[in-house]
mmCIF file of C-alpha atoms in Angstrom:
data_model
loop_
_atom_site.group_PDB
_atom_site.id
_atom_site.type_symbol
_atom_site.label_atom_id
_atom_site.label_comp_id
_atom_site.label_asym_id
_atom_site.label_seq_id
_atom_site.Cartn_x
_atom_site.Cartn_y
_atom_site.Cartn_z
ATOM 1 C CA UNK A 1 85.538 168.385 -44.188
ATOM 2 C CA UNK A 2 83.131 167.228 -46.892
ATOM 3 C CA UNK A 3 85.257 166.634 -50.750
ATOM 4 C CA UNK A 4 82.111 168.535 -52.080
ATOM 5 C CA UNK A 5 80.300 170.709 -50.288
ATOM 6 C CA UNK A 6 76.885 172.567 -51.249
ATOM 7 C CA UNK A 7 74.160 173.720 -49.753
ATOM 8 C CA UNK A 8 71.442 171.478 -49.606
ATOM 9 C CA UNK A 9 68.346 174.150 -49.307
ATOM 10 C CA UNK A 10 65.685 173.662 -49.885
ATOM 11 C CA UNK A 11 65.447 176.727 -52.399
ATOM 12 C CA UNK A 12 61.834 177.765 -53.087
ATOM 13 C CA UNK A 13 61.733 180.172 -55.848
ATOM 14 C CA UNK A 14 59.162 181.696 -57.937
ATOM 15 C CA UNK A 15 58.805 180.750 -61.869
ATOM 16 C CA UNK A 16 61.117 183.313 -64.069
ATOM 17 C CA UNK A 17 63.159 184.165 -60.830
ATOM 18 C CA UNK A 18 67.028 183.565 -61.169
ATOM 19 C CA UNK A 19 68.488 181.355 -59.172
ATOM 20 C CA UNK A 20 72.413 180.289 -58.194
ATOM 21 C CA UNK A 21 73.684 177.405 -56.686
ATOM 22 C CA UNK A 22 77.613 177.194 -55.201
ATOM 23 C CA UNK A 23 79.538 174.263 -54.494
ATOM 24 C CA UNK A 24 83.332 174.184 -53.186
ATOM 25 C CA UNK A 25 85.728 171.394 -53.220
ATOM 26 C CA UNK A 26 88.867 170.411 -51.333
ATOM 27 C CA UNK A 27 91.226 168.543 -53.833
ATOM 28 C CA UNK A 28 92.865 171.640 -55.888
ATOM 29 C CA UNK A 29 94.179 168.573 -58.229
ATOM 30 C CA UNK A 30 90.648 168.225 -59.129
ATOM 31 C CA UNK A 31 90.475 168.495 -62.759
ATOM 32 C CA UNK A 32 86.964 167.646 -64.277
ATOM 33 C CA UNK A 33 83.621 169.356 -62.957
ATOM 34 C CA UNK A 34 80.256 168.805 -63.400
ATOM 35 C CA UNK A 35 76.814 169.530 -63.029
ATOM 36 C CA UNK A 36 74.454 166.747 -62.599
ATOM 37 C CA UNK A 37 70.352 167.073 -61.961
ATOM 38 C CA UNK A 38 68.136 164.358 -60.190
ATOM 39 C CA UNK A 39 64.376 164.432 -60.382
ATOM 40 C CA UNK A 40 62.617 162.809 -57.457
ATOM 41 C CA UNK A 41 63.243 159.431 -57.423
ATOM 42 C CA UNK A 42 64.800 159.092 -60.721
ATOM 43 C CA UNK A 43 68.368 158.501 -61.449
ATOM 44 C CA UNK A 44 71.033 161.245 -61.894
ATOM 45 C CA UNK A 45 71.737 162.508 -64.883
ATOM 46 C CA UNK A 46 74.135 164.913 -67.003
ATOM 47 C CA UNK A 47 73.186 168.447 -66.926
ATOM 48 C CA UNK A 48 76.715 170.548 -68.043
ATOM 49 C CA UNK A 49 80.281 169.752 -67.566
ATOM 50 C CA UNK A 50 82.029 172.862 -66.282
ATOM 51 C CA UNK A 51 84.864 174.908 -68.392
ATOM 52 C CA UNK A 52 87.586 176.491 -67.080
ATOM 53 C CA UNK A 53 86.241 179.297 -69.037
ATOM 54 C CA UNK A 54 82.847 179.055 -67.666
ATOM 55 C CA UNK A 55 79.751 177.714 -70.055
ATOM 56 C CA UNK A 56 76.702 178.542 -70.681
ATOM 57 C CA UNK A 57 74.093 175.985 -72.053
ATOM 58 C CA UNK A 58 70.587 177.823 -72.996
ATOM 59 C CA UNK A 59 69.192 179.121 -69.396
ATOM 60 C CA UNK A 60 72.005 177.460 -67.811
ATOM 61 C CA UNK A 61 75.701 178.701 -66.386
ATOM 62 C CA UNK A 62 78.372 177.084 -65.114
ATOM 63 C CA UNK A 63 81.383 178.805 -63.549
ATOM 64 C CA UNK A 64 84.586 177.144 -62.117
ATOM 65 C CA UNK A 65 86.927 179.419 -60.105
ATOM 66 C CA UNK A 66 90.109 176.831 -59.387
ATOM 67 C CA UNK A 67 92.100 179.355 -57.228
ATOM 68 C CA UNK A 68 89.071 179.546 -54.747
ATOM 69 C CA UNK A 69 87.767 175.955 -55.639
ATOM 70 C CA UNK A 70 84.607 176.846 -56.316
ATOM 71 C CA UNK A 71 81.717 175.991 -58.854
ATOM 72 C CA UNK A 72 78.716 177.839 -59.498
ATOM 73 C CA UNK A 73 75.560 177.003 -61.911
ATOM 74 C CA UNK A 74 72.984 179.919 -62.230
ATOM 75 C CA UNK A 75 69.333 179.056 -63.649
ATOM 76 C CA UNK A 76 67.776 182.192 -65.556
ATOM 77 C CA UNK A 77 64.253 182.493 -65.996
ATOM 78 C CA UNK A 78 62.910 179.045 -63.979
ATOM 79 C CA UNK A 79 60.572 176.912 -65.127
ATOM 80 C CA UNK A 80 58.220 174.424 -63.081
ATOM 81 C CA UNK A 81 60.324 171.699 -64.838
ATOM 82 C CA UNK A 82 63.631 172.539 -63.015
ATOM 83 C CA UNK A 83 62.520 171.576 -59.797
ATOM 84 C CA UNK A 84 64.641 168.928 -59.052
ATOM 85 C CA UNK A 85 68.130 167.968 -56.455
ATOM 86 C CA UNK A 86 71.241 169.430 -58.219
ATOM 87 C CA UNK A 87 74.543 167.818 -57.575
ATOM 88 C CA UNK A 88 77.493 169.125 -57.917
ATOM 89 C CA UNK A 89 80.512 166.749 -59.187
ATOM 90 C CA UNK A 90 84.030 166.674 -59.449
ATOM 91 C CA UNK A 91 86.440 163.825 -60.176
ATOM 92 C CA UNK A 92 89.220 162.022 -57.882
ATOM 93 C CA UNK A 93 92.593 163.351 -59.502
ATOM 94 C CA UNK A 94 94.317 160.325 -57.645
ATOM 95 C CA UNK A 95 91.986 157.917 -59.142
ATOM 96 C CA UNK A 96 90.790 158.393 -62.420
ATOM 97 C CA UNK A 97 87.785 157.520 -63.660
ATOM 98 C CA UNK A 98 85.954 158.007 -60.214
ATOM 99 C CA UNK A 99 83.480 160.592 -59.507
ATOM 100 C CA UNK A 100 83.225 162.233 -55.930
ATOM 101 C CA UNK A 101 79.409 163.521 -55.470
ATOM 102 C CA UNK A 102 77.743 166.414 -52.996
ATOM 103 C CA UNK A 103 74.821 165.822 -51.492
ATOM 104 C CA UNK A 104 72.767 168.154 -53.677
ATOM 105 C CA UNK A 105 70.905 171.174 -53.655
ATOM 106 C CA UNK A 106 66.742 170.989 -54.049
ATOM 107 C CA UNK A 107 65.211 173.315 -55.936
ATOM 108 C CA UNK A 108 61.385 173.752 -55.988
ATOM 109 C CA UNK A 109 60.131 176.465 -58.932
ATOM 110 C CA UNK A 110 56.691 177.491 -57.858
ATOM 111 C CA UNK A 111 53.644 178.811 -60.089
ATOM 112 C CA UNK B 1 72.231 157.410 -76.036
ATOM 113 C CA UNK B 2 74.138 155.301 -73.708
ATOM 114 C CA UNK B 3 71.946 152.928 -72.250
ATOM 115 C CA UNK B 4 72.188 151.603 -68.275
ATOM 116 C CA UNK B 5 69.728 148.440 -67.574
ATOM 117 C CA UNK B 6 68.916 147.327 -63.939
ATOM 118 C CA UNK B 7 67.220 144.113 -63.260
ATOM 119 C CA UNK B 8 64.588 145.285 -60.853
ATOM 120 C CA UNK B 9 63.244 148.737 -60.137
ATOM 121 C CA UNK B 10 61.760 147.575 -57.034
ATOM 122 C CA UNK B 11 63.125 143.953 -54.971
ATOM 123 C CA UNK B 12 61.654 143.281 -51.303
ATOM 124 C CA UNK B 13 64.046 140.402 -49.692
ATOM 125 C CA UNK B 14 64.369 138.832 -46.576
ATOM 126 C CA UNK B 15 66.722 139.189 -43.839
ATOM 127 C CA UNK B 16 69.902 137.177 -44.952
ATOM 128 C CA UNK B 17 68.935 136.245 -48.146
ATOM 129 C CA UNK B 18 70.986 136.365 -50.536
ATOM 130 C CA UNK B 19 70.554 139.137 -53.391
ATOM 131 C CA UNK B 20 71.868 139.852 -56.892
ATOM 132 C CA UNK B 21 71.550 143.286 -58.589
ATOM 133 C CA UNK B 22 72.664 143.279 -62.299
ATOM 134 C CA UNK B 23 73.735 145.659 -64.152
ATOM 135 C CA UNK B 24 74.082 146.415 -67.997
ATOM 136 C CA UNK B 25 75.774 148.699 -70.367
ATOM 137 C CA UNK B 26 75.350 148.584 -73.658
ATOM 138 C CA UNK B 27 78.561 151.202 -74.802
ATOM 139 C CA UNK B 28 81.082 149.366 -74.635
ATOM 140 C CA UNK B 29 82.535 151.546 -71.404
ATOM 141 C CA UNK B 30 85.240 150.192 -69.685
ATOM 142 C CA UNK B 31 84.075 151.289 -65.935
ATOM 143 C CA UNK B 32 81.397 150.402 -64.139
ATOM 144 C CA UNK B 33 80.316 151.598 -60.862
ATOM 145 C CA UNK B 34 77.941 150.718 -57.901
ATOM 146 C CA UNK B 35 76.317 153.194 -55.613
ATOM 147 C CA UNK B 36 74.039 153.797 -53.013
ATOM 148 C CA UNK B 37 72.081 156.674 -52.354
ATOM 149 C CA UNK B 38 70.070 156.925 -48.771
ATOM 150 C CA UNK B 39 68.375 160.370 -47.793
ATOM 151 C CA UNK B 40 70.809 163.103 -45.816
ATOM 152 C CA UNK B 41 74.078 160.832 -47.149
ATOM 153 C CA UNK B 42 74.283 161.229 -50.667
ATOM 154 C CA UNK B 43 75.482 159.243 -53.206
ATOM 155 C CA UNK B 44 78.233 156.614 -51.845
ATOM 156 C CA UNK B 45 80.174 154.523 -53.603
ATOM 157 C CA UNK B 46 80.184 150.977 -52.755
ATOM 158 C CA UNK B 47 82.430 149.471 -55.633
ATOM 159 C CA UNK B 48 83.730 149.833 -59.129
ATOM 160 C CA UNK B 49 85.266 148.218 -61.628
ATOM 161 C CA UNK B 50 87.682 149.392 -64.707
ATOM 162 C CA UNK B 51 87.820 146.070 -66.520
ATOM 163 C CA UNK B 52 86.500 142.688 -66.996
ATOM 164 C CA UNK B 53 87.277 140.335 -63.435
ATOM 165 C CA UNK B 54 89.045 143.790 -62.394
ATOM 166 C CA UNK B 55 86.963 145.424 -58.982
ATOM 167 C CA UNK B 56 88.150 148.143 -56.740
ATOM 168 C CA UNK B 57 86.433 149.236 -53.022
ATOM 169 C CA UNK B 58 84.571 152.200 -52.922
ATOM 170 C CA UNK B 59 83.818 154.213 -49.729
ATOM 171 C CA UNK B 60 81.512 151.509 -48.083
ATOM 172 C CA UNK B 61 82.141 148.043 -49.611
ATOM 173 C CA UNK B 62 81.634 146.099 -46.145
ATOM 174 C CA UNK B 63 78.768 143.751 -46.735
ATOM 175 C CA UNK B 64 78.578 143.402 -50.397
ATOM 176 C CA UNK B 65 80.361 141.796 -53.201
ATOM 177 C CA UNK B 66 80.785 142.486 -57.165
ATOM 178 C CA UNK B 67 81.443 140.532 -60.275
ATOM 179 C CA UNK B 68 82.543 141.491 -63.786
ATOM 180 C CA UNK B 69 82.749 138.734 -65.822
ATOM 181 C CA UNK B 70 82.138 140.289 -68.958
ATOM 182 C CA UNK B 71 82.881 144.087 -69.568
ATOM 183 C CA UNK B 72 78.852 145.189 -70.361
ATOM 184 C CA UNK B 73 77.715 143.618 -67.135
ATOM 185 C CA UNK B 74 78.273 144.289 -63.086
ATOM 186 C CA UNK B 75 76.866 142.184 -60.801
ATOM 187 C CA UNK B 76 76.333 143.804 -56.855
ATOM 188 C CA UNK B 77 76.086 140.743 -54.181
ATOM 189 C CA UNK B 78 74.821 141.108 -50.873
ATOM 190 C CA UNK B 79 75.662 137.922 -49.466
ATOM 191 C CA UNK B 80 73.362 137.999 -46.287
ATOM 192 C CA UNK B 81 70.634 140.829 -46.584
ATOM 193 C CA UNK B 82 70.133 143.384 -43.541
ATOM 194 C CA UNK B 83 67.693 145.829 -43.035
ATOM 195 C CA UNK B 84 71.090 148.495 -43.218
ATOM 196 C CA UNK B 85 70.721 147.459 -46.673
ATOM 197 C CA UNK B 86 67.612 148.986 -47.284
ATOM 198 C CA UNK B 87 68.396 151.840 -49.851
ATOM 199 C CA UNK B 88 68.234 153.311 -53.452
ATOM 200 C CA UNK B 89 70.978 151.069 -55.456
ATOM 201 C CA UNK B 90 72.331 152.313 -58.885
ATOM 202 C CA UNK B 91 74.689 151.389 -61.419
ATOM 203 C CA UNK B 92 76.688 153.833 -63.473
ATOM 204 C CA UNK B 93 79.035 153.631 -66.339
ATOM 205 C CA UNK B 94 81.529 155.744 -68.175
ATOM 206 C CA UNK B 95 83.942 156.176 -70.850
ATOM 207 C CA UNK B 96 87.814 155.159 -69.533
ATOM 208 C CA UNK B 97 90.426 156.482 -67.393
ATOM 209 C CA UNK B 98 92.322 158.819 -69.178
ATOM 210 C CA UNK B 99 90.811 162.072 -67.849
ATOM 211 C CA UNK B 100 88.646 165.073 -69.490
ATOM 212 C CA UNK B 101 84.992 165.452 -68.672
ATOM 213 C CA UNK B 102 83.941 163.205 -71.651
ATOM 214 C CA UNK B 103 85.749 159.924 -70.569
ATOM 215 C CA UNK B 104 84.434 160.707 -67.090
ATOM 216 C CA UNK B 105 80.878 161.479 -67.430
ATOM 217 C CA UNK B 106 78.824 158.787 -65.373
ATOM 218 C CA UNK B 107 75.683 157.655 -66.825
ATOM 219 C CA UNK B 108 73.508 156.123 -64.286
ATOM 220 C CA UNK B 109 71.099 153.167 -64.379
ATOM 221 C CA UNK B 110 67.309 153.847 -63.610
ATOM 222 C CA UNK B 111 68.328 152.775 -59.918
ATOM 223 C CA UNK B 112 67.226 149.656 -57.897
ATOM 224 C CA UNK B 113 64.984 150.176 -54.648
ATOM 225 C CA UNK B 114 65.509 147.597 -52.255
ATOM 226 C CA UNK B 115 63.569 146.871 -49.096
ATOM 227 C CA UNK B 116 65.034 144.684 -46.947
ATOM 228 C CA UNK B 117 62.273 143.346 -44.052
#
């Protein structure tokens, strides 16, 4: 079994749709959570760290739900701009500092 | 901003050459990291580093060496280039050790394609 696990899609969605990406993870120790977004052959960068409490960052939601190990980030109203790969990120409780990465999930917003 | 140099965007090399990627940070992090990203495999870790001459294996280290001599620079080594080698290359920093989301986050270079013929 995969450390992080999402689905990779492709998801093809239309601009102003709403759209919701899931990731799980198998370390419950796990203790930091991200959101990162790569455009096509660019590096990855930031999007959101994920809260216990859930965030919310303009058009953007993250949810972490530690009992099922499970992280969500929901995109209201797309944009052409948010196509992109979004990876899902969660760090190695027995080794701090390191970052374990899922494969990603493409997104492509059409007109 | 925190700031993640690469030598080359793009480096075509020969089957065992030799090859250096550089890396620099220019935040004063303490760890440094090398990856690898190739299509259907994700990003892999190859290795890192959490101080000066300090290095630590990743996931696939086998075939490739680092060095930290000072802490705003990590060098990547392939000592003998194979086309297996052939891949997207980046470099990412971050904060320290101690845990929380903000001494964690990894900021990534602009990435290194190498072709190796």
């Amino acid at each position: 079994r995969k450390e992080v696990e999402q689905d990779p899609g492709p998801f093809n969605v239309p601009e102003g749709a709403t759209v919701a990406f899931n990731c799980t993870y198998s370390n419950s120790a796990s203790q930091s959570f991200f959101w990162y977004r790569q455009d096509c052959r660019k590096e990855p960068k930031l999007l959101m760290s994920v809260y216990s409490s859930g965030n919310e960052d303009g058009r953007f939601t993250a949810q972490l739900n530690r009992a099922s190990q499970y992280i969500s980030l929901l995109i209201r109203d797309s944009k052409l701009s948010d196509s992109a790969t979004y990876l899902c990120v969660v760090n190695d409780y027995n080794q701090g500092g390191k970052l374990i990465f899922g494969q990603g999930t493409e997104l492509s917003v059409k007109p | 901003d925190v700031k993640v140099t690469q030598s080359s965007r793009y480096l075509v090399k020969r089957t065992g050459e030799k090859v250096f990627l550089e890396c620099v940070q220019d935040m004063d992090h303490e760890n440094m990291f090398w990856y690898r990203q190739d299509p259907g495999l994700g990003l892999r870790l190859i290795y890192f580093s959490y101080d000066v001459k300090m290095k630590e294996k990743g996931d696939i280290p086998e075939g490739y060496s680092v060095s930290r001599e000072k802490k705003e620079r990590f060098s990547l080594i392939l000592e003998s280039a194979s086309t297996n080698q052939t891949s997207m290359y980046l470099c990412a920093s971050s904060l320290s050790t101690l845990g929380g989301a903000r001494q964690e986050t990894q900021y990534f270079g602009p990435g290194t394609r190498l072709l190796v013929l």
